[in-house]
PDB file of C-alpha atoms in Angstrom:
ATOM      1  CA  ARG A 265      81.560 107.150 149.793  1.00  0.00           C
ATOM      2  CA  GLN A 266      77.845 106.466 149.904  1.00  0.00           C
ATOM      3  CA  ARG A 267      77.142 110.013 148.768  1.00  0.00           C
ATOM      4  CA  TRP A 268      79.425 109.715 145.725  1.00  0.00           C
ATOM      5  CA  ARG A 269      77.822 106.473 144.612  1.00  0.00           C
ATOM      6  CA  ALA A 270      74.362 107.957 145.081  1.00  0.00           C
ATOM      7  CA  ASP A 271      75.403 111.055 143.116  1.00  0.00           C
ATOM      8  CA  GLY A 272      76.499 108.910 140.187  1.00  0.00           C
ATOM      9  CA  ARG A 273      73.243 106.947 140.180  1.00  0.00           C
ATOM     10  CA  ALA A 274      71.170 110.116 140.450  1.00  0.00           C
ATOM     11  CA  LEU A 275      72.472 111.616 137.196  1.00  0.00           C
ATOM     12  CA  ARG A 276      70.253 111.164 134.137  1.00  0.00           C
ATOM     13  CA  LYS A 277      73.328 110.042 132.204  1.00  0.00           C
ATOM     14  CA  LEU A 278      76.905 109.408 133.256  1.00  0.00           C
ATOM     15  CA  PRO A 279      79.823 109.698 130.840  1.00  0.00           C
ATOM     16  CA  VAL A 280      81.601 106.446 130.084  1.00  0.00           C
ATOM     17  CA  HIS A 281      84.931 108.150 129.342  1.00  0.00           C
ATOM     18  CA  VAL A 282      86.006 111.502 130.804  1.00  0.00           C
ATOM     19  CA  GLY A 283      89.052 113.420 129.571  1.00  0.00           C
ATOM     20  CA  LEU A 284      90.728 115.651 132.164  1.00  0.00           C
ATOM     21  CA  VAL A 285      92.684 118.298 130.233  1.00  0.00           C
ATOM     22  CA  VAL A 286      94.967 120.756 132.034  1.00  0.00           C
ATOM     23  CA  THR A 287      96.035 123.836 130.064  1.00  0.00           C
ATOM     24  CA  GLU A 288      97.726 125.505 133.031  1.00  0.00           C
ATOM     25  CA  GLU A 289     101.502 125.651 133.256  1.00  0.00           C
ATOM     26  CA  GLU A 290     101.803 124.230 136.781  1.00  0.00           C
ATOM     27  CA  PRO A 291      99.851 120.977 137.072  1.00  0.00           C
ATOM     28  CA  SER A 292      98.985 119.737 140.551  1.00  0.00           C
ATOM     29  CA  TYR A 293      99.374 116.012 141.201  1.00  0.00           C
ATOM     30  CA  ALA A 294      97.186 116.122 144.306  1.00  0.00           C
ATOM     31  CA  ASP A 295      94.320 117.947 142.602  1.00  0.00           C
ATOM     32  CA  MET A 296      94.469 115.742 139.515  1.00  0.00           C
ATOM     33  CA  ALA A 297      94.475 112.656 141.725  1.00  0.00           C
ATOM     34  CA  SER A 298      91.358 113.960 143.466  1.00  0.00           C
ATOM     35  CA  LEU A 299      89.603 114.340 140.115  1.00  0.00           C
ATOM     36  CA  VAL A 300      90.565 110.798 139.069  1.00  0.00           C
ATOM     37  CA  VAL A 301      89.372 109.311 142.363  1.00  0.00           C
ATOM     38  CA  TRP A 302      86.076 111.216 142.166  1.00  0.00           C
ATOM     39  CA  CYS A 303      85.574 109.799 138.664  1.00  0.00           C
ATOM     40  CA  MET A 304      86.086 106.326 140.104  1.00  0.00           C
ATOM     41  CA  ALA A 305      83.751 107.023 143.003  1.00  0.00           C
ATOM     42  CA  VAL A 306      80.754 108.070 140.895  1.00  0.00           C
ATOM     43  CA  GLY A 307      81.172 105.119 138.517  1.00  0.00           C
ATOM     44  CA  ILE A 308      82.964 106.487 135.433  1.00  0.00           C
ATOM     45  CA  SER A 309      84.638 103.576 133.618  1.00  0.00           C
ATOM     46  CA  TYR A 310      87.432 105.307 131.677  1.00  0.00           C
ATOM     47  CA  VAL A 311      89.526 108.358 132.546  1.00  0.00           C
ATOM     48  CA  SER A 312      92.191 110.095 130.463  1.00  0.00           C
ATOM     49  CA  VAL A 313      94.572 112.629 132.013  1.00  0.00           C
ATOM     50  CA  TYR A 314      96.323 115.105 129.699  1.00  0.00           C
ATOM     51  CA  ASP A 315      98.496 118.175 129.925  1.00  0.00           C
ATOM     52  CA  HIS A 316     100.034 119.865 126.908  1.00  0.00           C
ATOM     53  CA  ASN A 317     103.582 119.658 128.288  1.00  0.00           C
ATOM     54  CA  GLY A 318     103.385 115.933 128.997  1.00  0.00           C
ATOM     55  CA  ILE A 319     104.331 116.476 132.657  1.00  0.00           C
ATOM     56  CA  PHE A 320     101.874 113.949 134.066  1.00  0.00           C
ATOM     57  CA  LYS A 321     102.941 111.284 131.582  1.00  0.00           C
ATOM     58  CA  ARG A 322     106.664 111.791 132.251  1.00  0.00           C
ATOM     59  CA  ASN A 323     106.015 111.582 135.979  1.00  0.00           C
ATOM     60  CA  ASN A 324     103.259 108.970 135.906  1.00  0.00           C
ATOM     61  CA  SER A 325     104.637 107.095 138.919  1.00  0.00           C
ATOM     62  CA  ARG A 326     104.316 110.254 141.027  1.00  0.00           C
ATOM     63  CA  LEU A 327     100.738 110.737 139.846  1.00  0.00           C
ATOM     64  CA  MET A 328      99.987 107.075 140.510  1.00  0.00           C
ATOM     65  CA  ASP A 329     101.351 107.305 144.049  1.00  0.00           C
ATOM     66  CA  GLU A 330      99.078 110.267 144.738  1.00  0.00           C
ATOM     67  CA  ILE A 331      96.052 108.474 143.261  1.00  0.00           C
ATOM     68  CA  LEU A 332      96.747 105.384 145.376  1.00  0.00           C
ATOM     69  CA  LYS A 333      97.111 107.518 148.490  1.00  0.00           C
ATOM     70  CA  GLN A 334      93.871 109.394 147.934  1.00  0.00           C
ATOM     71  CA  GLN A 335      92.030 106.280 146.882  1.00  0.00           C
ATOM     72  CA  GLN A 336      92.940 104.596 150.143  1.00  0.00           C
ATOM     73  CA  GLU A 337      91.865 107.663 152.115  1.00  0.00           C
ATOM     74  CA  LEU A 338      88.637 108.385 150.241  1.00  0.00           C
ATOM     75  CA  LEU A 339      87.414 105.041 148.916  1.00  0.00           C
ATOM     76  CA  GLY A 340      88.877 102.406 151.181  1.00  0.00           C
ATOM     77  CA  LEU A 341      89.163  98.833 149.936  1.00  0.00           C
ATOM     78  CA  ASP A 342      85.593  98.004 149.021  1.00  0.00           C
ATOM     79  CA  CYS A 343      85.796  98.199 145.219  1.00  0.00           C
ATOM     80  CA  SER A 344      86.819  95.541 142.695  1.00  0.00           C
ATOM     81  CA  LYS A 345      90.475  95.550 141.669  1.00  0.00           C
ATOM     82  CA  TYR A 346      91.605  96.921 138.353  1.00  0.00           C
ATOM     83  CA  THR A 347      94.938  97.562 136.681  1.00  0.00           C
ATOM     84  CA  VAL A 348      96.042 100.955 135.463  1.00  0.00           C
ATOM     85  CA  GLU A 349      97.764 101.375 132.126  1.00  0.00           C
ATOM     86  CA  PHE A 350      99.464 104.295 130.439  1.00  0.00           C
ATOM     87  CA  ALA A 351      99.194 105.045 126.732  1.00  0.00           C
ATOM     88  CA  ASN A 352     101.905 103.462 124.574  1.00  0.00           C
ATOM     89  CA  GLN A 353     103.420 101.710 127.571  1.00  0.00           C
ATOM     90  CA  ASP A 354     103.111  98.347 129.240  1.00  0.00           C
ATOM     91  CA  LYS A 355     100.751  97.977 132.152  1.00  0.00           C
ATOM     92  CA  THR A 356     102.290  99.345 135.324  1.00  0.00           C
ATOM     93  CA  GLY A 357     101.430  96.293 137.374  1.00  0.00           C
ATOM     94  CA  GLN A 358     100.021  98.556 140.068  1.00  0.00           C
ATOM     95  CA  VAL A 359      96.583  97.658 141.318  1.00  0.00           C
ATOM     96  CA  LEU A 360      93.919 100.130 142.339  1.00  0.00           C
ATOM     97  CA  ASN A 361      90.569  99.287 143.809  1.00  0.00           C
ATOM     98  CA  CYS A 362      87.775 100.493 141.552  1.00  0.00           C
ATOM     99  CA  GLN A 363      86.278  99.437 138.251  1.00  0.00           C
ATOM    100  CA  SER A 364      87.865 102.177 136.174  1.00  0.00           C
ATOM    101  CA  THR A 365      90.742 102.336 133.706  1.00  0.00           C
ATOM    102  CA  LEU A 366      93.154 105.257 133.494  1.00  0.00           C
ATOM    103  CA  LYS A 367      95.390 106.470 130.702  1.00  0.00           C
ATOM    104  CA  VAL A 368      97.855 109.335 130.983  1.00  0.00           C
ATOM    105  CA  LEU A 369      98.349 111.084 127.658  1.00  0.00           C
ATOM    106  CA  SER A 370     100.612 113.727 126.166  1.00  0.00           C
ATOM    107  CA  PRO A 371     100.663 115.609 122.830  1.00  0.00           C
ATOM    108  CA  GLU A 372     102.424 112.675 121.148  1.00  0.00           C
ATOM    109  CA  ASP A 373      99.212 110.690 121.646  1.00  0.00           C
ATOM    110  CA  GLY A 374      97.199 113.225 119.649  1.00  0.00           C
ATOM    111  CA  LYS A 375      98.154 114.569 116.230  1.00  0.00           C
ATOM    112  CA  ALA A 376     101.335 112.482 116.117  1.00  0.00           C
ATOM    113  CA  ASP A 377      99.276 109.340 116.626  1.00  0.00           C
ATOM    114  CA  ILE A 378      97.073 110.305 113.666  1.00  0.00           C
ATOM    115  CA  VAL A 379     100.182 110.792 111.499  1.00  0.00           C
ATOM    116  CA  LYS A 380     101.486 107.387 112.571  1.00  0.00           C
ATOM    117  CA  ALA A 381      98.117 105.767 111.806  1.00  0.00           C
ATOM    118  CA  ALA A 382      98.116 107.353 108.331  1.00  0.00           C
ATOM    119  CA  GLN A 383     101.638 106.057 107.687  1.00  0.00           C
ATOM    120  CA  ASN A 384     100.642 102.571 108.780  1.00  0.00           C
ATOM    121  CA  PHE A 385      97.624 102.624 106.478  1.00  0.00           C
ATOM    122  CA  CYS A 386      99.756 103.794 103.543  1.00  0.00           C
ATOM    123  CA  GLN A 387     102.132 100.900 104.194  1.00  0.00           C
ATOM    124  CA  LEU A 388      99.216  98.455 104.133  1.00  0.00           C
ATOM    125  CA  VAL A 389      98.097  99.905 100.793  1.00  0.00           C
ATOM    126  CA  ALA A 390     101.653  99.719  99.414  1.00  0.00           C
ATOM    127  CA  GLN A 391     101.828  96.070 100.486  1.00  0.00           C
ATOM    128  CA  GLN A 392      98.454  95.492  98.796  1.00  0.00           C
ATOM    129  CA  GLN A 393      96.918  94.360 102.078  1.00  0.00           C
ATOM    130  CA  ARG A 394      94.418  97.231 101.855  1.00  0.00           C
ATOM    131  CA  THR A 395      93.054  99.569  99.191  1.00  0.00           C
ATOM    132  CA  HIS A 396      92.537 103.296  99.576  1.00  0.00           C
ATOM    133  CA  SER A 397      88.753 102.746  99.590  1.00  0.00           C
ATOM    134  CA  ASP A 398      89.067 100.716 102.827  1.00  0.00           C
ATOM    135  CA  LEU A 399      89.802 103.845 104.871  1.00  0.00           C
ATOM    136  CA  ASP A 400      86.790 104.843 106.945  1.00  0.00           C
ATOM    137  CA  VAL A 401      86.013 105.970 110.480  1.00  0.00           C
ATOM    138  CA  ASN A 402      86.260 102.482 111.978  1.00  0.00           C
ATOM    139  CA  MET A 403      89.528 101.726 110.198  1.00  0.00           C
ATOM    140  CA  LEU A 404      91.150 104.909 111.495  1.00  0.00           C
ATOM    141  CA  ASP A 405      89.884 104.203 115.004  1.00  0.00           C
ATOM    142  CA  ASN A 406      91.531 100.769 114.872  1.00  0.00           C
ATOM    143  CA  LEU A 407      94.830 102.227 113.656  1.00  0.00           C
ATOM    144  CA  LEU A 408      95.082 104.765 116.474  1.00  0.00           C
ATOM    145  CA  SER A 409      97.183 103.186 119.191  1.00  0.00           C
ATOM    146  CA  SER A 410      97.017 105.704 122.034  1.00  0.00           C
ATOM    147  CA  THR A 411      93.400 104.929 122.893  1.00  0.00           C
ATOM    148  CA  ASN A 412      93.286 101.299 121.798  1.00  0.00           C
ATOM    149  CA  GLY A 413      90.542  99.621 123.797  1.00  0.00           C
ATOM    150  CA  PHE A 414      89.134 102.929 124.999  1.00  0.00           C
ATOM    151  CA  PRO A 415      85.835 104.388 123.779  1.00  0.00           C
ATOM    152  CA  ASP A 416      85.900 107.989 122.594  1.00  0.00           C
ATOM    153  CA  PRO A 417      85.464 110.528 125.399  1.00  0.00           C
ATOM    154  CA  ASP A 418      81.871 111.544 126.096  1.00  0.00           C
ATOM    155  CA  LEU A 419      82.966 114.481 128.214  1.00  0.00           C
ATOM    156  CA  VAL A 420      86.119 116.612 128.342  1.00  0.00           C
ATOM    157  CA  LEU A 421      86.735 118.756 131.412  1.00  0.00           C
ATOM    158  CA  LYS A 422      89.212 121.476 130.402  1.00  0.00           C
ATOM    159  CA  PHE A 423      90.969 123.350 133.184  1.00  0.00           C
ATOM    160  CA  GLY A 424      92.624 126.743 132.759  1.00  0.00           C
ATOM    161  CA  PRO A 425      92.259 130.047 130.896  1.00  0.00           C
ATOM    162  CA  VAL A 426      93.311 128.784 127.460  1.00  0.00           C
ATOM    163  CA  ASP A 427      90.354 128.434 125.081  1.00  0.00           C
ATOM    164  CA  SER A 428      91.729 125.269 123.479  1.00  0.00           C
ATOM    165  CA  THR A 429      92.218 121.600 124.272  1.00  0.00           C
ATOM    166  CA  LEU A 430      95.850 121.983 123.091  1.00  0.00           C
ATOM    167  CA  GLY A 431      96.095 118.800 121.058  1.00  0.00           C
ATOM    168  CA  PHE A 432      94.118 116.438 123.274  1.00  0.00           C
ATOM    169  CA  LEU A 433      92.938 113.547 121.072  1.00  0.00           C
ATOM    170  CA  PRO A 434      91.677 115.748 118.200  1.00  0.00           C
ATOM    171  CA  TRP A 435      90.133 112.807 116.331  1.00  0.00           C
ATOM    172  CA  HIS A 436      88.366 111.262 119.295  1.00  0.00           C
ATOM    173  CA  ILE A 437      86.654 114.341 120.757  1.00  0.00           C
ATOM    174  CA  ARG A 438      84.755 115.340 117.621  1.00  0.00           C
ATOM    175  CA  LEU A 439      81.475 114.384 119.357  1.00  0.00           C
ATOM    176  CA  ALA A 440      82.488 115.030 122.971  1.00  0.00           C
ATOM    177  CA  GLU A 441      80.879 117.604 125.231  1.00  0.00           C
ATOM    178  CA  ILE A 442      83.583 120.044 126.384  1.00  0.00           C
ATOM    179  CA  ILE A 443      83.111 121.913 129.668  1.00  0.00           C
ATOM    180  CA  SER A 444      85.609 124.586 130.714  1.00  0.00           C
ATOM    181  CA  LEU A 445      86.505 125.173 134.355  1.00  0.00           C
ATOM    182  CA  PRO A 446      88.725 128.041 135.589  1.00  0.00           C
ATOM    183  CA  SER A 447      91.393 125.834 137.191  1.00  0.00           C
ATOM    184  CA  HIS A 448      92.076 122.364 138.514  1.00  0.00           C
ATOM    185  CA  LEU A 449      93.973 123.880 141.441  1.00  0.00           C
ATOM    186  CA  ASN A 450      92.073 123.451 144.709  1.00  0.00           C
ATOM    187  CA  ILE A 451      89.036 122.200 142.782  1.00  0.00           C
ATOM    188  CA  SER A 452      86.190 120.988 144.971  1.00  0.00           C
ATOM    189  CA  TYR A 453      84.018 117.931 144.553  1.00  0.00           C
ATOM    190  CA  GLU A 454      81.051 120.294 144.202  1.00  0.00           C
ATOM    191  CA  ASP A 455      82.669 121.918 141.149  1.00  0.00           C
ATOM    192  CA  PHE A 456      83.379 118.493 139.647  1.00  0.00           C
ATOM    193  CA  PHE A 457      79.868 117.191 140.263  1.00  0.00           C
ATOM    194  CA  SER A 458      78.346 120.412 138.924  1.00  0.00           C
ATOM    195  CA  ALA A 459      80.163 119.751 135.624  1.00  0.00           C
ATOM    196  CA  LEU A 460      78.785 116.196 135.542  1.00  0.00           C
ATOM    197  CA  HIS A 461      75.307 117.551 136.232  1.00  0.00           C
ATOM    198  CA  HIS A 462      75.706 120.032 133.365  1.00  0.00           C
ATOM    199  CA  TYR A 463      76.737 117.170 131.062  1.00  0.00           C
ATOM    200  CA  ALA A 464      73.773 115.053 132.145  1.00  0.00           C
ATOM    201  CA  ALA A 465      71.386 117.898 131.267  1.00  0.00           C
ATOM    202  CA  CYS A 466      72.864 118.464 127.783  1.00  0.00           C
ATOM    203  CA  GLU A 467      70.931 117.282 124.764  1.00  0.00           C
ATOM    204  CA  GLN A 468      73.474 116.035 122.230  1.00  0.00           C
ATOM    205  CA  ARG A 469      72.099 116.359 118.720  1.00  0.00           C
ATOM    206  CA  TRP A 470      75.097 114.758 116.948  1.00  0.00           C
ATOM    207  CA  GLY A 471      75.225 117.506 114.329  1.00  0.00           C
ATOM    208  CA  LYS A 472      71.469 117.543 113.624  1.00  0.00           C
TER     209      LYS A 472
END
């Protein structure tokens, strides 16, 4: 535990929000739980879990059980409590023991959420509550429900051979650093921390 905290403090910069994107067909609950707990341990505040088939979201209680189990084993009870919520759902009521917030996402929280936001904006215009000139980046961010209260991801860790994020929050990752890893299966902490170290060394020019 002490090593993980020290690792997080040693990085030149630490992402605020990490997206964990699995493009493989057979997602592993245990390996994904390890990644989430490591994010907690190094001090990352927001974590999004995504697979293109929506398996994790449909079985979020199974994922949560695995996270709770590993958190108890790896972190103990010495962190502040926090609640875990899932996108487009009520809070689970389950309590974990670190200062992080988790959302489990599926394709419906990506492009479909943008379509829904556009429809809502059109309704506001039709009701004369807004004009078409009101639409800007901040307005669209506010209309997107799946990541309400979440900052945009700074870093996306993509697992698997597919050279695509397969619909993961297409609006929100326009400025994110994307790092590809061969697989999330049997991933080691060293592989995870190496990706964080790579992110910390990147110079983001924001299109300049």
